[in-house]
PDB file of C-alpha atoms in Angstrom:
ATOM      1  CA  ARG A 607      -5.992 -16.047 -29.544  1.00 76.00           C
ATOM      2  CA  GLN A 608      -7.535 -17.823 -26.440  1.00 85.00           C
ATOM      3  CA  ALA A 609      -9.683 -15.944 -23.995  1.00 86.00           C
ATOM      4  CA  GLU A 610      -7.877 -15.893 -20.621  1.00 84.00           C
ATOM      5  CA  THR A 611      -9.588 -16.371 -16.680  1.00 86.00           C
ATOM      6  CA  VAL A 612      -8.541 -13.416 -15.022  1.00 81.00           C
ATOM      7  CA  GLY A 613     -10.899 -14.027 -12.004  1.00 84.00           C
ATOM      8  CA  LYS A 614     -14.063 -15.782 -10.474  1.00 85.00           C
ATOM      9  CA  TRP A 615     -17.209 -14.672  -8.319  1.00 85.00           C
ATOM     10  CA  GLU A 616     -17.372 -17.193  -5.470  1.00 84.00           C
ATOM     11  CA  ASN A 617     -19.635 -16.497  -2.282  1.00 84.00           C
ATOM     12  CA  GLY A 618     -20.417 -13.043  -3.273  1.00 80.00           C
ATOM     13  CA  LEU A 619     -16.680 -11.996  -3.220  1.00 79.00           C
ATOM     14  CA  MET A 620     -14.509 -11.398  -6.628  1.00 76.00           C
ATOM     15  CA  MET A 621     -11.083 -13.558  -6.518  1.00 79.00           C
ATOM     16  CA  LEU A 622      -8.721 -11.938  -9.169  1.00 76.00           C
ATOM     17  CA  LYS A 623      -5.713 -13.620 -10.301  1.00 75.00           C
ATOM     18  CA  TYR A 624      -4.069 -10.026 -11.066  1.00 68.00           C
ATOM     19  CA  PRO A 625      -4.351  -6.669  -9.004  1.00 61.00           C
ATOM     20  CA  ILE A 626      -6.827  -4.037 -10.963  1.00 62.00           C
ATOM     21  CA  TRP A 627      -4.305  -1.447 -10.054  1.00 56.00           C
ATOM     22  CA  PRO A 628      -0.796  -3.219 -10.913  1.00 54.00           C
ATOM     23  CA  ARG A 629       2.161  -3.019  -8.312  1.00 52.00           C
ATOM     24  CA  TYR A 630       0.014  -0.688  -6.269  1.00 49.00           C
ATOM     25  CA  GLU A 631      -0.591  -3.114  -3.618  1.00 52.00           C
ATOM     26  CA  PHE A 632       1.309  -2.056  -0.261  1.00 48.00           C
ATOM     27  CA  SER A 633       3.564  -4.842   0.885  1.00 48.00           C
ATOM     28  CA  SER A 634       6.821  -5.798   2.086  1.00 44.00           C
ATOM     29  CA  SER A 635       8.158  -7.549  -0.747  1.00 48.00           C
ATOM     30  CA  THR A 636       9.519  -5.979  -3.656  1.00 50.00           C
ATOM     31  CA  ILE A 637       9.684  -6.982  -6.998  1.00 50.00           C
ATOM     32  CA  LYS A 638      13.194  -6.809  -8.732  1.00 60.00           C
ATOM     33  CA  ASP A 639      12.872  -5.755 -12.398  1.00 69.00           C
ATOM     34  CA  GLU A 640      15.966  -3.776 -13.698  1.00 78.00           C
ATOM     35  CA  ARG A 641      13.802  -2.276 -16.067  1.00 86.00           C
ATOM     36  CA  HIS A 642      11.321  -1.098 -13.800  1.00 90.00           C
ATOM     37  CA  LEU A 643      11.678   2.668 -12.347  1.00 92.00           C
ATOM     38  CA  SER A 644       9.975   4.523  -9.878  1.00 91.00           C
ATOM     39  CA  ILE A 645       9.473   8.026 -10.926  1.00 94.00           C
ATOM     40  CA  VAL A 646       8.940  11.158  -8.710  1.00 93.00           C
ATOM     41  CA  THR A 647       7.220  13.992 -10.106  1.00 95.00           C
ATOM     42  CA  LEU A 648       5.115  16.862  -8.772  1.00 94.00           C
ATOM     43  CA  GLU A 649       2.379  18.570  -9.743  1.00 95.00           C
ATOM     44  CA  GLU A 650       3.002  21.628 -12.230  1.00 94.00           C
ATOM     45  CA  ARG A 651       0.709  22.992 -14.934  1.00 95.00           C
ATOM     46  CA  PRO A 652       0.611  21.982 -18.000  1.00 96.00           C
ATOM     47  CA  PHE A 653       3.650  19.702 -17.599  1.00 97.00           C
ATOM     48  CA  VAL A 654       2.005  17.716 -15.096  1.00 97.00           C
ATOM     49  CA  ILE A 655      -2.030  17.526 -13.972  1.00 97.00           C
ATOM     50  CA  VAL A 656      -3.061  15.654 -11.281  1.00 96.00           C
ATOM     51  CA  GLU A 657      -6.489  14.741 -11.202  1.00 96.00           C
ATOM     52  CA  ASN A 658      -9.158  12.064  -9.188  1.00 96.00           C
ATOM     53  CA  VAL A 659      -9.875   8.713 -10.128  1.00 95.00           C
ATOM     54  CA  ASP A 660     -13.115   7.946 -11.927  1.00 92.00           C
ATOM     55  CA  ALA A 661     -15.360   7.849  -8.984  1.00 90.00           C
ATOM     56  CA  LEU A 662     -17.630   4.993 -10.545  1.00 90.00           C
ATOM     57  CA  THR A 663     -14.735   2.793 -11.620  1.00 90.00           C
ATOM     58  CA  GLY A 664     -11.741   3.579  -9.203  1.00 89.00           C
ATOM     59  CA  THR A 665      -9.345   3.748 -12.572  1.00 92.00           C
ATOM     60  CA  CYS A 666      -7.761   6.619 -14.486  1.00 94.00           C
ATOM     61  CA  MET A 667      -8.922   7.829 -17.796  1.00 90.00           C
ATOM     62  CA  ARG A 668      -7.371   6.902 -20.947  1.00 89.00           C
ATOM     63  CA  SER A 669      -5.142   9.773 -21.406  1.00 90.00           C
ATOM     64  CA  THR A 670      -3.759   9.505 -17.953  1.00 95.00           C
ATOM     65  CA  VAL A 671      -1.221   7.560 -16.435  1.00 95.00           C
ATOM     66  CA  ALA A 672      -1.901   6.242 -12.767  1.00 95.00           C
ATOM     67  CA  CYS A 673      -0.097   7.577  -9.938  1.00 96.00           C
ATOM     68  CA  ARG A 674       0.131   7.545  -6.283  1.00 94.00           C
ATOM     69  CA  GLN A 675       0.019  10.421  -3.506  1.00 91.00           C
ATOM     70  CA  GLU A 676       1.367   9.810  -0.071  1.00 87.00           C
ATOM     71  CA  ILE A 677      -1.273  10.183   2.670  1.00 83.00           C
ATOM     72  CA  ASN A 678      -0.797  11.561   5.968  1.00 71.00           C
ATOM     73  CA  MET A 679      -1.578   8.594   8.464  1.00 62.00           C
ATOM     74  CA  THR A 680      -0.941   8.492  12.143  1.00 57.00           C
ATOM     75  CA  ASP A 681      -1.785   4.892  12.729  1.00 53.00           C
ATOM     76  CA  THR A 682       0.501   2.864  10.067  1.00 52.00           C
ATOM     77  CA  SER A 683      -0.188  -0.186  12.088  1.00 56.00           C
ATOM     78  CA  GLY A 684      -2.964  -1.315   9.494  1.00 59.00           C
ATOM     79  CA  ASP A 685      -2.645  -3.389   6.172  1.00 58.00           C
ATOM     80  CA  LYS A 686      -4.071   0.213   4.923  1.00 66.00           C
ATOM     81  CA  SER A 687      -1.873   1.534   1.944  1.00 71.00           C
ATOM     82  CA  PRO A 688       0.125   4.774   2.569  1.00 84.00           C
ATOM     83  CA  TYR A 689      -0.732   6.153  -0.686  1.00 88.00           C
ATOM     84  CA  VAL A 690      -4.053   7.210  -2.647  1.00 92.00           C
ATOM     85  CA  LYS A 691      -4.624   6.498  -6.436  1.00 94.00           C
ATOM     86  CA  ARG A 692      -4.497   9.741  -8.469  1.00 96.00           C
ATOM     87  CA  CYS A 693      -4.259  10.257 -12.138  1.00 97.00           C
ATOM     88  CA  CYS A 694      -1.344  12.238 -14.058  1.00 98.00           C
ATOM     89  CA  LYS A 695      -1.517  13.554 -17.556  1.00 98.00           C
ATOM     90  CA  GLY A 696       0.165  16.822 -19.124  1.00 97.00           C
ATOM     91  CA  PHE A 697       2.770  17.109 -21.070  1.00 97.00           C
ATOM     92  CA  CYS A 698       5.805  15.402 -19.312  1.00 97.00           C
ATOM     93  CA  ILE A 699       3.355  12.766 -18.831  1.00 97.00           C
ATOM     94  CA  ASP A 700       2.936  12.037 -22.425  1.00 97.00           C
ATOM     95  CA  ILE A 701       7.035  12.134 -22.538  1.00 97.00           C
ATOM     96  CA  LEU A 702       7.257   9.630 -20.176  1.00 97.00           C
ATOM     97  CA  ARG A 703       4.649   7.323 -21.823  1.00 95.00           C
ATOM     98  CA  LYS A 704       6.268   7.727 -25.062  1.00 95.00           C
ATOM     99  CA  LEU A 705       9.401   7.190 -23.654  1.00 95.00           C
ATOM    100  CA  SER A 706       8.647   3.813 -21.672  1.00 93.00           C
ATOM    101  CA  THR A 707       7.117   2.616 -25.145  1.00 92.00           C
ATOM    102  CA  THR A 708      10.406   3.520 -26.984  1.00 92.00           C
ATOM    103  CA  VAL A 709      13.086   2.162 -24.434  1.00 92.00           C
ATOM    104  CA  ARG A 710      10.710  -0.407 -23.293  1.00 90.00           C
ATOM    105  CA  PHE A 711      10.609   0.005 -19.192  1.00 92.00           C
ATOM    106  CA  THR A 712       8.002   0.041 -16.729  1.00 92.00           C
ATOM    107  CA  TYR A 713       7.490   2.551 -14.248  1.00 94.00           C
ATOM    108  CA  ASP A 714       5.740   3.675 -10.739  1.00 93.00           C
ATOM    109  CA  LEU A 715       4.714   7.209 -10.751  1.00 95.00           C
ATOM    110  CA  TYR A 716       4.480   8.875  -7.471  1.00 93.00           C
ATOM    111  CA  LEU A 717       4.018  12.451  -6.278  1.00 94.00           C
ATOM    112  CA  VAL A 718       6.470  14.409  -3.961  1.00 90.00           C
ATOM    113  CA  VAL A 719       4.918  15.013  -0.388  1.00 82.00           C
ATOM    114  CA  ASN A 720       6.370  18.356   0.175  1.00 82.00           C
ATOM    115  CA  GLY A 721       5.371  19.680  -3.310  1.00 81.00           C
ATOM    116  CA  LYS A 722       9.084  20.682  -3.948  1.00 82.00           C
ATOM    117  CA  HIS A 723      11.714  19.537  -6.286  1.00 78.00           C
ATOM    118  CA  GLY A 724      13.804  17.658  -4.128  1.00 71.00           C
ATOM    119  CA  LYS A 725      16.017  18.179  -0.699  1.00 67.00           C
ATOM    120  CA  LYS A 726      19.472  18.023   0.302  1.00 64.00           C
ATOM    121  CA  ILE A 727      21.257  14.930   1.359  1.00 56.00           C
TER     122      ILE A 727
END
C-alpha cells in the first residue's frame, strides 16, 4: 500500500485534497448517491446523546458520529454554513453505525431544529 498526498502547506496555508469534515461543506451542489442518506434525529438520552466537538481538534471522539445542528442565522448572504458541528453517540447511534456497515450505506446526520419528532405536512 502506498502513501497518498492529501494536502500541502504553501505560503502559510494548508491546502487539502479532501474536506476535513466530509460532506459538511455548505454548497449549492449536491452529491447524487443512491446509497447516501440524510438522517434526522433529536437528542433523547440514552438513545441519542449530543456533545460538542473536541475544542483542540475540531473533530468528534472515536465512539461518536459527526452530526450537524442548524444555527439561527439572521444574515444568510455569507459563505458561512448554517450548521454547527456536533458529535452524537448513544444506543441508536451505535445501531446506525452497525447498519451502515452491514447494509453498506453512507449518511449525513442532522439534529432537528425544533426538538420535536416531526410535523404534519
